XYZ file of N, CA and C in Angstrom:
780
model
N 14.601 -98.511 16.880
C 15.194 -97.866 15.632
C 16.773 -98.480 15.166
N 17.102 -98.255 14.761
C 18.539 -99.063 13.939
C 19.458 -99.120 14.804
N 20.727 -99.094 14.968
C 21.452 -98.692 15.906
C 22.868 -99.171 14.990
N 24.171 -98.020 15.042
C 25.412 -98.028 14.839
C 26.192 -99.270 14.841
N 26.912 -99.422 14.305
C 27.781 -100.920 14.858
C 28.954 -100.499 15.167
N 29.165 -100.369 16.636
C 30.405 -99.992 17.054
C 31.197 -101.442 17.312
N 32.428 -101.093 16.216
C 32.933 -103.072 16.724
C 34.603 -103.102 17.767
N 33.810 -102.073 18.153
C 34.416 -101.931 19.817
C 33.751 -103.155 20.855
N 32.864 -102.991 21.080
C 31.261 -102.987 21.685
C 31.129 -104.715 20.859
N 31.492 -104.750 19.615
C 30.981 -106.387 19.058
C 32.487 -107.222 20.103
N 33.579 -106.369 19.753
C 34.626 -107.307 19.915
C 34.257 -107.583 21.586
N 34.051 -106.997 22.922
C 33.931 -107.675 23.632
C 33.115 -108.010 23.594
N 31.184 -108.233 23.308
C 30.837 -109.321 23.657
C 31.027 -110.429 23.090
N 31.869 -110.597 21.544
C 31.854 -111.684 21.439
C 32.945 -112.486 21.680
N 34.607 -111.710 22.480
C 34.950 -111.971 23.509
C 35.046 -113.164 24.651
N 33.735 -112.369 25.292
C 32.875 -112.257 26.441
C 32.493 -113.857 25.834
N 31.705 -113.837 25.217
C 30.941 -115.172 24.949
C 31.637 -116.300 24.362
N 33.031 -116.461 23.625
C 33.479 -117.088 23.347
C 33.577 -118.299 23.429
N 33.299 -118.987 25.333
C 33.863 -119.904 25.809
C 32.327 -120.210 26.671
N 31.254 -120.071 25.579
C 29.917 -120.417 25.329
C 29.196 -120.294 24.263
N 29.284 -119.509 23.753
C 28.637 -120.111 22.050
C 28.556 -121.219 21.584
N 29.505 -122.066 21.360
C 28.849 -123.037 20.502
C 27.957 -123.759 21.695
N 27.890 -123.161 22.259
C 27.168 -124.896 23.366
C 25.200 -124.145 23.528
N 25.512 -123.536 22.374
C 24.013 -122.562 22.732
C 23.204 -121.836 21.799
N 24.544 -121.083 20.409
C 24.064 -121.018 19.655
C 23.969 -122.002 18.392
N 22.809 -122.395 18.653
C 21.855 -123.263 17.645
C 21.354 -123.043 16.422
N 20.996 -121.284 16.722
C 20.628 -121.804 15.414
C 21.893 -121.029 13.968
N 22.627 -120.375 14.814
C 23.709 -120.201 13.651
C 24.558 -121.427 13.592
N 24.722 -122.825 14.468
C 25.244 -123.973 14.404
C 24.319 -124.765 13.030
N 22.904 -124.640 12.621
C 22.304 -125.130 11.536
C 22.680 -123.766 11.119
N 22.797 -122.558 10.634
C 22.948 -122.546 9.555
C 24.559 -122.092 8.471
N 25.311 -122.977 9.813
C 26.588 -123.128 9.073
C 26.617 -124.019 8.323
N 26.300 -125.598 9.450
C 25.892 -126.756 8.160
C 25.296 -126.674 6.620
N 23.800 -125.695 7.152
C 24.070 -125.349 5.471
C 24.678 -124.817 4.416
N 25.660 -124.087 5.304
C 26.329 -123.206 4.129
C 27.386 -124.373 3.569
N 27.835 -125.498 4.566
C 28.325 -126.341 3.695
C 28.498 -127.191 2.726
N 26.684 -127.538 3.067
C 25.454 -127.961 2.010
C 26.141 -127.421 0.863
N 25.443 -126.009 0.472
C 24.902 -125.206 -0.385
C 26.702 -125.682 -0.674
N 28.273 -125.190 -0.034
C 28.749 -124.842 -1.179
C 29.005 -126.609 -1.934
N 29.428 -127.560 -1.419
C 29.052 -128.713 -1.821
C 28.168 -128.701 -3.099
N 26.744 -128.686 -3.081
C 26.168 -128.159 -4.223
C 26.700 -127.045 -5.465
N 27.710 -126.353 -4.807
C 27.848 -125.195 -6.520
C 29.182 -126.027 -6.828
N 29.238 -126.995 -6.340
C 30.365 -127.753 -6.960
C 31.689 -127.970 -6.191
N 31.988 -127.371 -4.569
C 33.424 -127.552 -4.483
C 33.860 -129.111 -3.634
N 34.652 -129.678 -4.023
C 35.224 -131.018 -3.681
C 36.040 -130.936 -3.469
N 36.716 -132.230 -2.806
C 38.186 -132.139 -1.879
C 38.994 -132.484 -2.590
N 40.445 -132.106 -2.768
C 40.727 -131.315 -2.303
C 39.951 -129.498 -2.586
N 40.275 -128.516 -1.749
C 39.267 -126.989 -2.307
C 40.618 -126.570 -2.663
N 41.650 -126.671 -2.234
C 42.765 -125.557 -1.931
C 42.961 -124.390 -1.212
N 42.924 -123.962 -1.445
C 43.061 -122.652 -0.849
C 41.878 -121.733 -0.569
N 41.451 -121.499 0.909
C 40.231 -121.175 1.413
C 40.902 -120.279 2.347
N 39.722 -119.511 2.911
C 39.731 -117.830 3.755
C 38.403 -117.666 3.902
N 38.210 -117.876 5.550
C 37.336 -117.894 6.447
C 37.449 -116.272 7.433
N 36.626 -115.556 7.179
C 36.135 -114.567 7.832
C 35.570 -114.009 9.097
N 35.550 -114.387 10.241
C 34.576 -113.930 11.492
C 34.623 -115.106 12.092
N 35.552 -116.027 11.965
C 35.361 -117.255 12.546
C 35.219 -118.271 14.358
N 35.610 -117.064 14.718
C 34.726 -117.102 15.752
C 35.251 -118.464 16.738
N 34.043 -119.237 17.587
C 34.445 -120.666 17.774
C 34.838 -120.899 16.630
N 35.061 -121.088 15.540
C 35.276 -122.228 14.204
C 34.260 -123.652 14.177
N 33.002 -122.660 14.510
C 31.489 -124.237 13.932
C 31.710 -123.894 12.896
N 31.567 -123.127 12.196
C 31.936 -123.337 10.516
C 32.864 -123.975 10.361
N 34.353 -123.508 11.111
C 35.800 -124.036 10.510
C 35.356 -125.839 11.022
N 35.332 -126.537 11.556
C 34.823 -127.510 12.261
C 33.527 -127.870 11.173
N 33.184 -127.757 11.225
C 32.229 -128.160 9.611
C 32.522 -128.827 8.646
N 33.228 -127.757 7.729
C 33.706 -127.712 6.767
C 35.021 -128.787 6.750
N 35.967 -128.613 8.058
C 37.044 -130.292 7.508
C 36.672 -131.177 8.147
N 35.918 -131.355 8.491
C 35.177 -132.299 9.223
C 35.250 -133.314 7.065
N 34.701 -132.343 6.687
C 33.936 -133.024 4.883
C 35.406 -132.780 4.108
N 35.852 -132.243 3.545
C 36.117 -131.552 3.195
C 38.178 -131.371 3.390
N 38.747 -130.762 2.447
C 41.199 -130.661 2.704
C 40.817 -129.222 2.087
N 42.292 -128.774 2.424
C 42.428 -127.285 1.817
C 43.938 -127.699 1.842
N 45.046 -126.760 0.779
C 45.838 -126.760 0.961
C 46.359 -125.792 2.116
N 45.370 -124.325 1.857
C 45.908 -123.672 2.536
C 44.679 -123.295 2.989
N 44.383 -122.822 4.143
C 43.504 -121.857 5.625
C 43.791 -120.896 5.422
N 43.130 -119.446 5.547
C 43.309 -118.994 6.202
C 42.085 -118.169 7.255
N 42.630 -118.153 8.290
C 41.100 -118.014 9.015
C 41.062 -116.435 9.618
N 40.404 -115.500 10.066
C 40.347 -114.198 10.214
C 39.381 -113.992 11.490
N 38.914 -113.607 12.835
C 38.321 -113.567 13.631
C 38.562 -111.871 14.020
N 37.587 -111.059 14.738
C 37.865 -109.464 15.021
C 38.878 -109.932 16.563
N 38.159 -111.379 17.195
C 39.000 -111.597 18.777
C 39.943 -112.054 18.058
N 41.119 -112.059 18.966
C 42.602 -112.681 18.773
C 42.812 -113.924 19.446
N 41.462 -113.988 20.406
C 41.466 -115.893 20.901
C 41.095 -116.429 20.222
N 40.374 -115.844 19.044
C 39.586 -116.949 18.361
C 40.947 -117.770 17.787
N 42.249 -118.106 17.703
C 42.770 -118.232 17.278
C 43.112 -120.011 17.728
N 42.694 -120.371 19.146
C 43.230 -121.189 19.753
C 41.815 -122.344 18.978
N 40.226 -121.788 18.934
C 39.846 -122.728 18.345
C 39.206 -122.613 17.664
N 41.003 -122.082 16.649
C 40.449 -122.212 14.861
C 41.535 -123.517 14.708
N 42.768 -123.631 15.708
C 43.737 -124.730 15.372
C 43.227 -125.407 16.285
N 42.489 -125.886 17.264
C 41.679 -126.904 17.521
C 40.831 -127.459 16.204
N 40.027 -126.716 15.811
C 39.424 -127.902 15.090
C 39.981 -127.389 13.973
N 41.333 -127.887 13.156
C 41.656 -128.010 12.205
C 42.293 -129.008 12.682
N 43.327 -129.830 14.045
C 43.827 -130.409 14.138
C 44.230 -131.581 13.819
N 44.811 -132.626 13.232
C 44.115 -133.848 13.018
C 43.407 -133.509 11.044
N 42.728 -132.914 10.496
C 41.679 -132.127 9.850
C 42.716 -132.126 8.510
N 42.907 -132.761 6.859
C 43.677 -132.252 6.059
C 43.633 -131.009 5.722
N 44.513 -130.036 6.323
C 44.685 -128.492 6.341
C 46.547 -129.009 5.837
N 46.792 -128.127 4.497
C 47.979 -128.314 4.484
C 48.414 -126.937 5.174
N 48.127 -125.529 5.831
C 49.082 -125.213 5.807
C 47.565 -123.864 6.350
N 48.200 -123.674 7.956
C 47.148 -122.724 8.787
C 47.284 -121.742 9.469
N 47.123 -120.452 8.612
C 47.389 -118.837 8.855
C 46.372 -118.503 9.702
N 46.604 -117.824 11.291
C 45.141 -117.198 11.424
C 45.530 -115.680 11.519
N 44.394 -114.548 10.982
C 44.685 -113.372 10.569
C 43.414 -112.538 11.811
N 43.647 -111.633 12.413
C 43.073 -111.716 13.505
C 42.644 -110.277 13.626
N 41.530 -109.501 13.646
C 41.321 -108.372 13.141
C 39.374 -107.947 12.472
N 39.896 -106.874 12.755
C 39.003 -106.380 11.262
C 39.544 -106.772 9.777
N 38.142 -107.496 9.707
C 38.321 -107.664 8.986
C 37.933 -107.282 7.134
N 37.494 -105.416 7.489
C 37.368 -104.316 5.969
C 38.369 -103.525 6.506
N 39.322 -104.192 7.616
C 40.893 -103.087 7.834
C 41.908 -104.181 7.005
N 41.105 -105.570 7.072
C 42.638 -106.487 6.414
C 43.106 -106.148 4.977
N 44.033 -106.270 5.177
C 44.952 -105.873 3.836
C 46.315 -105.974 3.816
N 46.806 -107.436 3.098
C 46.205 -107.706 2.171
C 45.100 -108.332 2.028
N 44.333 -108.763 1.460
C 43.469 -109.824 2.051
C 43.931 -110.998 1.339
N 43.844 -112.610 1.835
C 44.983 -113.762 0.951
C 43.902 -113.996 -0.526
N 45.209 -114.564 -1.226
C 44.750 -113.754 -2.511
C 45.058 -115.266 -3.381
N 44.255 -115.334 -4.994
C 44.430 -116.485 -5.444
C 43.458 -117.870 -4.645
N 42.710 -117.500 -4.398
C 40.911 -118.075 -3.398
C 40.356 -118.820 -4.366
N 40.031 -120.059 -3.428
C 38.732 -121.343 -4.591
C 37.827 -121.072 -3.896
N 37.660 -120.513 -2.654
C 36.696 -120.718 -1.344
C 36.935 -119.355 -0.481
N 36.190 -118.916 -0.851
C 36.086 -117.657 0.671
C 34.122 -117.881 1.191
N 34.139 -118.084 2.288
C 33.129 -118.385 2.906
C 33.494 -117.424 4.779
N 31.845 -117.242 5.625
C 31.379 -116.720 6.610
C 30.588 -116.857 7.340
N 29.676 -117.013 8.221
C 28.842 -117.423 8.713
C 28.437 -116.740 9.316
N 27.237 -115.744 9.563
C 26.913 -115.081 10.290
C 27.449 -113.670 11.267
N 28.279 -113.473 9.541
C 28.478 -112.410 9.877
C 29.024 -111.173 9.114
N 28.041 -111.285 7.994
C 28.434 -110.357 7.297
C 27.361 -108.649 7.696
N 26.648 -109.036 8.935
C 25.425 -108.421 9.187
C 26.762 -106.518 10.600
N 27.659 -107.485 10.712
C 28.314 -106.427 11.354
C 29.927 -105.349 10.550
N 29.291 -105.966 9.392
C 30.549 -105.094 8.265
C 30.088 -103.465 8.243
N 31.163 -102.682 7.981
C 30.542 -100.786 8.451
C 30.542 -100.512 6.835
N 31.096 -101.311 5.506
C 30.884 -100.808 4.039
C 31.105 -103.031 2.793
N 29.649 -103.837 3.812
C 29.862 -104.708 2.337
C 30.442 -104.880 1.174
N 29.856 -103.493 0.590
C 29.368 -103.592 -1.271
C 31.639 -103.173 -1.194
N 31.995 -103.269 -0.466
C 33.202 -102.200 -0.856
C 34.197 -104.127 -0.699
N 33.553 -104.137 0.618
C 34.485 -105.468 1.718
C 33.989 -106.110 0.021
N 32.774 -106.792 -0.152
C 33.122 -107.259 -1.755
C 33.518 -107.326 -3.153
N 33.796 -105.758 -3.129
C 34.712 -105.565 -3.935
C 36.640 -105.865 -3.813
N 36.813 -105.798 -2.843
C 38.066 -105.949 -2.310
C 38.905 -107.590 -2.397
N 37.338 -108.252 -2.025
C 37.667 -109.710 -2.348
C 37.339 -110.192 -3.243
N 36.845 -109.281 -4.088
C 36.932 -110.404 -5.851
C 37.881 -110.347 -6.295
N 39.096 -109.521 -5.772
C 40.308 -109.230 -6.261
C 41.391 -110.373 -5.764
N 40.556 -111.055 -4.680
C 41.363 -112.263 -4.080
C 41.100 -113.375 -4.897
N 39.945 -113.806 -5.366
C 39.199 -114.790 -5.612
C 39.012 -115.433 -6.910
N 39.911 -116.049 -8.039
C 40.307 -116.514 -8.570
C 38.926 -116.744 -9.360
N 38.946 -116.691 -10.561
C 37.894 -117.274 -11.887
C 37.315 -118.449 -11.368
N 35.839 -118.462 -11.380
C 35.295 -119.602 -10.741
C 35.162 -120.342 -9.517
N 36.108 -119.442 -8.682
C 35.967 -119.370 -7.024
C 34.392 -119.286 -6.804
N 34.068 -119.553 -5.051
C 33.195 -119.288 -4.789
C 33.415 -118.749 -3.205
N 32.283 -118.001 -3.584
C 32.222 -116.844 -2.202
C 30.716 -117.574 -1.319
N 30.162 -118.022 -0.359
C 29.836 -119.028 -0.194
C 29.792 -117.978 1.809
N 28.281 -118.022 2.369
C 27.844 -116.760 2.998
C 26.490 -116.632 4.065
N 26.628 -116.684 5.319
C 24.976 -116.370 5.464
C 24.911 -114.823 6.410
N 24.024 -114.600 6.965
C 23.783 -112.565 7.479
C 22.225 -112.522 7.431
N 21.324 -112.233 8.580
C 20.151 -112.161 8.912
C 19.332 -111.371 7.784
N 18.287 -111.327 8.058
C 17.319 -110.323 7.033
C 16.895 -109.301 8.153
N 15.534 -108.581 7.783
C 15.234 -107.792 8.256
C 14.395 -108.549 9.388
N 13.680 -109.898 9.496
C 12.828 -109.746 10.539
C 14.144 -110.690 11.497
N 14.933 -110.529 11.499
C 15.945 -110.974 12.763
C 14.915 -110.469 14.118
N 15.214 -111.871 15.275
C 15.616 -110.803 16.768
C 14.974 -109.431 16.942
N 13.386 -109.529 16.299
C 12.616 -108.224 15.702
C 11.816 -108.463 17.041
N 11.212 -109.675 17.790
C 11.093 -108.877 19.229
C 12.244 -108.149 20.049
N 13.064 -108.001 20.266
C 14.066 -107.257 20.955
C 14.735 -106.107 20.154
N 13.813 -105.991 18.613
C 14.465 -104.705 18.416
C 12.610 -103.769 18.927
N 11.925 -104.545 18.907
C 10.968 -103.496 18.872
C 10.785 -103.737 20.607
N 11.062 -103.917 21.328
C 11.192 -103.825 22.528
C 12.500 -103.365 23.122
N 13.300 -102.964 22.724
C 14.610 -103.051 23.462
C 14.945 -101.567 22.960
N 14.175 -100.956 21.749
C 14.273 -99.967 20.564
C 16.559 -100.097 20.121
N 16.296 -100.752 19.467
C 17.718 -101.157 19.606
C 17.937 -102.183 18.607
N 18.422 -101.707 16.909
C 18.485 -103.222 16.655
C 19.668 -102.686 15.690
N 20.128 -104.039 14.559
C 20.799 -103.700 13.287
C 20.231 -103.441 12.667
N 20.590 -102.524 11.692
C 20.248 -102.318 10.078
C 20.352 -103.873 9.725
N 19.632 -104.531 8.949
C 19.911 -105.373 8.339
C 19.443 -104.824 6.504
N 19.867 -105.832 5.952
C 19.923 -105.935 4.172
C 18.399 -106.532 4.102
N 18.351 -106.023 2.893
C 16.968 -107.351 2.110
C 17.575 -107.552 0.817
N 16.994 -108.367 0.611
C 17.551 -110.044 -0.256
C 17.997 -109.524 -1.582
N 17.677 -108.160 -1.805
C 18.454 -107.317 -3.344
C 19.582 -106.583 -2.684
N 19.464 -106.067 -1.753
C 20.413 -105.312 -1.325
C 22.063 -106.150 -0.632
N 21.637 -106.958 -0.723
C 22.469 -108.114 -0.651
C 22.874 -109.556 -1.804
N 22.303 -110.015 -2.477
C 22.574 -109.918 -3.889
C 23.345 -109.074 -4.353
N 23.034 -108.278 -4.318
C 23.769 -106.824 -5.320
C 25.793 -106.464 -4.584
N 25.520 -107.128 -3.817
C 26.919 -106.974 -3.017
C 28.011 -108.064 -4.574
N 27.078 -109.696 -5.966
C 27.636 -109.843 -6.602
C 28.715 -108.148 -6.675
N 27.444 -107.739 -6.972
C 28.285 -106.636 -8.101
C 28.649 -107.207 -9.573
N 29.556 -106.602 -10.264
C 29.956 -107.102 -11.693
C 31.017 -108.553 -11.350
N 31.804 -108.601 -10.495
C 32.792 -109.717 -10.488
C 31.829 -111.241 -10.039
N 31.008 -111.270 -9.973
C 30.484 -112.551 -9.753
C 29.432 -112.738 -9.719
N 28.928 -114.230 -9.672
C 27.691 -113.764 -10.701
C 26.755 -115.031 -8.774
N 25.835 -114.203 -9.121
C 24.808 -115.160 -7.454
C 24.826 -116.395 -8.429
N 25.073 -117.537 -7.529
C 24.177 -119.081 -7.585
C 23.283 -119.129 -6.808
N 22.889 -118.540 -6.071
C 22.015 -118.301 -5.180
C 21.682 -118.384 -3.834
N 20.368 -117.540 -3.241
C 19.949 -116.422 -2.564
C 18.936 -117.458 -1.625
N 18.660 -117.649 -0.359
C 17.661 -117.493 0.346
C 17.285 -117.833 1.644
N 16.190 -117.513 2.277
C 16.442 -117.661 3.194
C 15.397 -118.364 4.184
N 14.665 -117.800 5.133
C 14.657 -118.782 6.030
C 13.932 -118.275 7.824
N 12.659 -118.047 8.490
C 13.008 -117.862 9.305
C 12.891 -118.795 10.485
N 12.798 -118.918 11.312
C 13.123 -119.656 12.560
C 12.917 -119.528 13.852
N 11.814 -119.748 14.638
C 11.297 -119.784 15.123
C 11.156 -120.221 16.759
N 12.241 -119.836 18.624
C 12.854 -120.362 19.420
C 11.646 -119.619 20.490
N 11.570 -120.809 20.877
C 11.225 -121.120 21.971
C 11.971 -120.896 23.096
N 11.806 -120.253 23.762
C 12.341 -120.109 25.495
C 11.841 -119.583 26.717
N 11.498 -120.218 27.673
C 11.002 -120.379 29.064
C 10.807 -119.313 29.508
N 11.594 -118.456 28.983
C 10.966 -116.793 29.822
C 12.280 -115.738 28.990
N 11.708 -114.571 29.136
C 12.865 -112.887 28.850
C 13.684 -113.112 29.624
N 13.978 -113.775 30.453
C 15.137 -113.595 31.214
C 16.131 -114.783 30.921
N 15.654 -116.159 30.325
C 15.935 -116.754 29.282
C 16.797 -116.711 27.966
N 16.148 -115.776 26.948
C 16.187 -115.473 26.040
C 18.105 -113.996 26.406
N 17.519 -113.789 27.008
C 18.802 -112.275 27.034
C 20.488 -113.311 28.178
N 19.770 -114.093 28.509
C 20.674 -115.048 28.828
C 21.176 -115.848 27.371
N 20.581 -115.748 26.491
C 21.103 -116.915 25.514
C 21.864 -115.846 24.437
N 21.731 -114.351 24.570
C 21.823 -113.646 24.079
C 23.386 -113.571 24.089
N 23.423 -113.150 25.724
C 25.121 -113.577 25.906
C 26.015 -113.818 26.125
N 25.305 -115.278 25.979
C 26.346 -116.389 25.744
C 26.624 -116.431 24.111
N 26.395 -116.046 23.293
C 26.088 -116.005 22.233
C 27.008 -114.561 21.759
N 26.963 -113.801 21.919
C 27.622 -112.801 21.630
C 26.838 -111.511 20.744
N 25.603 -111.935 20.726
C 24.311 -110.854 19.734
C 24.211 -110.058 19.752
N 24.472 -109.261 21.372
C 23.727 -107.994 21.188
C 25.225 -106.822 21.197
N 25.544 -106.853 20.042
C 26.778 -105.820 19.996
C 25.989 -104.509 19.172
N 25.045 -103.660 19.433
C 25.089 -102.653 19.350
C 23.906 -102.091 21.055
N 24.057 -102.457 22.393
C 22.799 -102.213 22.437
C 24.582 -101.879 23.839
N 24.107 -99.914 24.305
C 24.784 -100.098 24.832
C 24.645 -99.290 26.216
N 23.328 -99.682 26.571
C 23.183 -98.513 27.416
C 22.669 -99.759 28.496
N 23.489 -99.150 29.713
C 22.806 -99.958 30.801
C 21.488 -99.969 31.192
N 20.932 -100.690 31.641
C 19.329 -101.116 31.774
C 20.074 -101.042 33.696
N 19.012 -99.683 33.590
C 18.239 -99.405 35.224
C 17.151 -100.828 35.605
N 17.659 -101.306 37.031
C 16.552 -102.602 36.937
C 14.917 -102.240 36.202
N 14.752 -100.106 36.919
C 12.548 -100.844 36.239
C 12.378 -101.028 34.304
N 13.256 -100.630 34.043
C 13.798 -100.301 33.118
C 13.312 -102.368 32.481
N 14.701 -102.774 33.247
C 14.929 -104.241 32.993
C 13.261 -104.905 33.097
N 12.799 -104.757 34.101
C 11.937 -105.610 34.980
C 10.490 -105.012 33.598
N 10.533 -103.700 33.314
C 9.275 -103.491 32.198
C 9.347 -103.726 31.397
N 10.970 -104.278 30.705
C 11.409 -105.233 28.955
C 10.578 -106.175 29.412
N 10.704 -107.196 30.664
C 10.488 -108.339 30.881
C 9.292 -108.712 30.690
N 8.094 -107.948 31.512
C 7.126 -107.887 31.142
C 6.695 -107.196 29.912
N 6.595 -107.062 29.664
C 6.392 -106.547 28.256
C 7.029 -107.550 26.678
N 7.902 -108.377 27.309
C 8.319 -109.443 26.426
C 7.074 -110.778 26.568
N 7.183 -110.662 27.708
C 6.102 -111.521 28.280
C 4.321 -111.761 27.245
N 4.597 -110.378 27.767
C 3.065 -109.748 26.876
C 3.015 -109.595 25.730
N 3.629 -109.357 24.860
C 3.231 -109.289 23.709
C 4.464 -110.813 22.519
N 5.045 -111.639 23.363
C 5.772 -112.977 21.688
C 4.906 -114.446 23.291
N 4.324 -114.032 23.180
C 4.122 -115.629 24.378
C 3.927 -117.198 22.948
N 5.144 -118.107 23.430
C 4.507 -119.125 22.802
C 4.879 -120.039 23.631
N 3.996 -121.277 23.870
C 3.377 -122.100 24.410
C 3.781 -121.895 26.014
N 4.525 -122.181 26.661
C 4.596 -122.017 28.369
C 5.906 -120.914 27.970
N 5.990 -119.695 27.135
C 7.483 -119.659 27.549
C 6.843 -118.113 26.501
N 8.222 -118.064 25.975
C 8.364 -116.301 24.698
C 9.288 -117.202 23.442
N 8.883 -116.726 22.432
C 9.783 -116.510 21.545
C 10.436 -115.924 21.064
N 11.704 -115.989 20.126
C 11.841 -115.132 19.393
C 12.806 -115.939 18.010
N 12.584 -114.679 17.503
C 12.480 -114.493 15.447
C 13.649 -114.640 15.033
N 14.408 -115.508 13.774
C 15.480 -115.063 13.654
C 14.919 -115.464 12.099
N 16.536 -115.062 11.026
C 16.123 -114.659 9.674
C 17.300 -114.572 8.976
N 17.840 -116.306 9.219
C 19.047 -116.378 8.372
C 18.856 -116.150 6.775
N 19.815 -115.589 6.155
C 20.039 -115.375 5.122
C 20.882 -116.154 4.955
N 21.311 -117.327 3.388
C 22.035 -118.018 2.817
C 22.139 -117.761 1.583
N 23.812 -117.457 1.890
C 24.360 -117.015 -0.131
C 25.977 -117.533 -0.801
N 25.132 -117.591 -1.925
C 26.191 -118.232 -2.165
C 26.892 -117.435 -4.568
N 27.687 -116.694 -4.115
C 28.852 -116.559 -4.974
C 29.266 -117.031 -6.432
N 29.298 -117.262 -7.077
C 30.600 -117.908 -8.245
C 31.126 -116.249 -8.692
N 32.794 -116.927 -8.728
C 33.840 -115.552 -9.608
C 34.037 -115.613 -10.717
N 33.083 -114.249 -11.932
C 32.908 -115.152 -12.652
C 34.673 -115.011 -13.769
N 34.296 -115.592 -14.836
C 35.537 -115.842 -15.894
C 36.179 -115.045 -15.742
N 35.432 -114.217 -16.721
C 35.801 -113.094 -17.541
C 35.060 -111.509 -17.486
């Protein structure tokens, strides 16, 4: 079944995972690289101007962006205030004229940075309560011709966990994601892929999830018997090679702000 988003729980899980995230989030790293390529294909060229990244986390996307691009101003947001240190490290020595870190829930951030040339986010949209309302607000902050590029996940994401643990996010369809463009944006591209990771064991899957903080919907503490039952069912239901599989369903999207 689908579980509601408890942002306090999301905060705790991602705060705990900040030191380990970059070393384990292979799929999210792949997604960040694809986002940068998508932005470039859409016509972004240095200097970009004013950039806003929400859900910057350990600054994986931040680092990739500013390895290749410059900005007059960079506004970085994350639910976890400790993310600031990762962002500062990522832009140190990079061609960024001004850095401002905006901690907290981006859905409550008021006002959003304005006059933006680019807004971007990697693997964050699925944590928003009201993404349509957020994109309506974001439309007022992006310049005509400016870009919004983001990645999220589709319905097949972590399906092994969803079916066995009986808790998952309610992921949106491609149509629902494209509809976020509303009347203010045109959809330049929307793409999806399925990525299958293999792990030595179900225990390794759970360690990976803990290290990346992506278990922000599971509130219930497992008993030992429930844990052992989960491991057994996972091995039986999702074998891959000599271990087990975990499925990811990345979705990539780029919008352009309409000029009229």
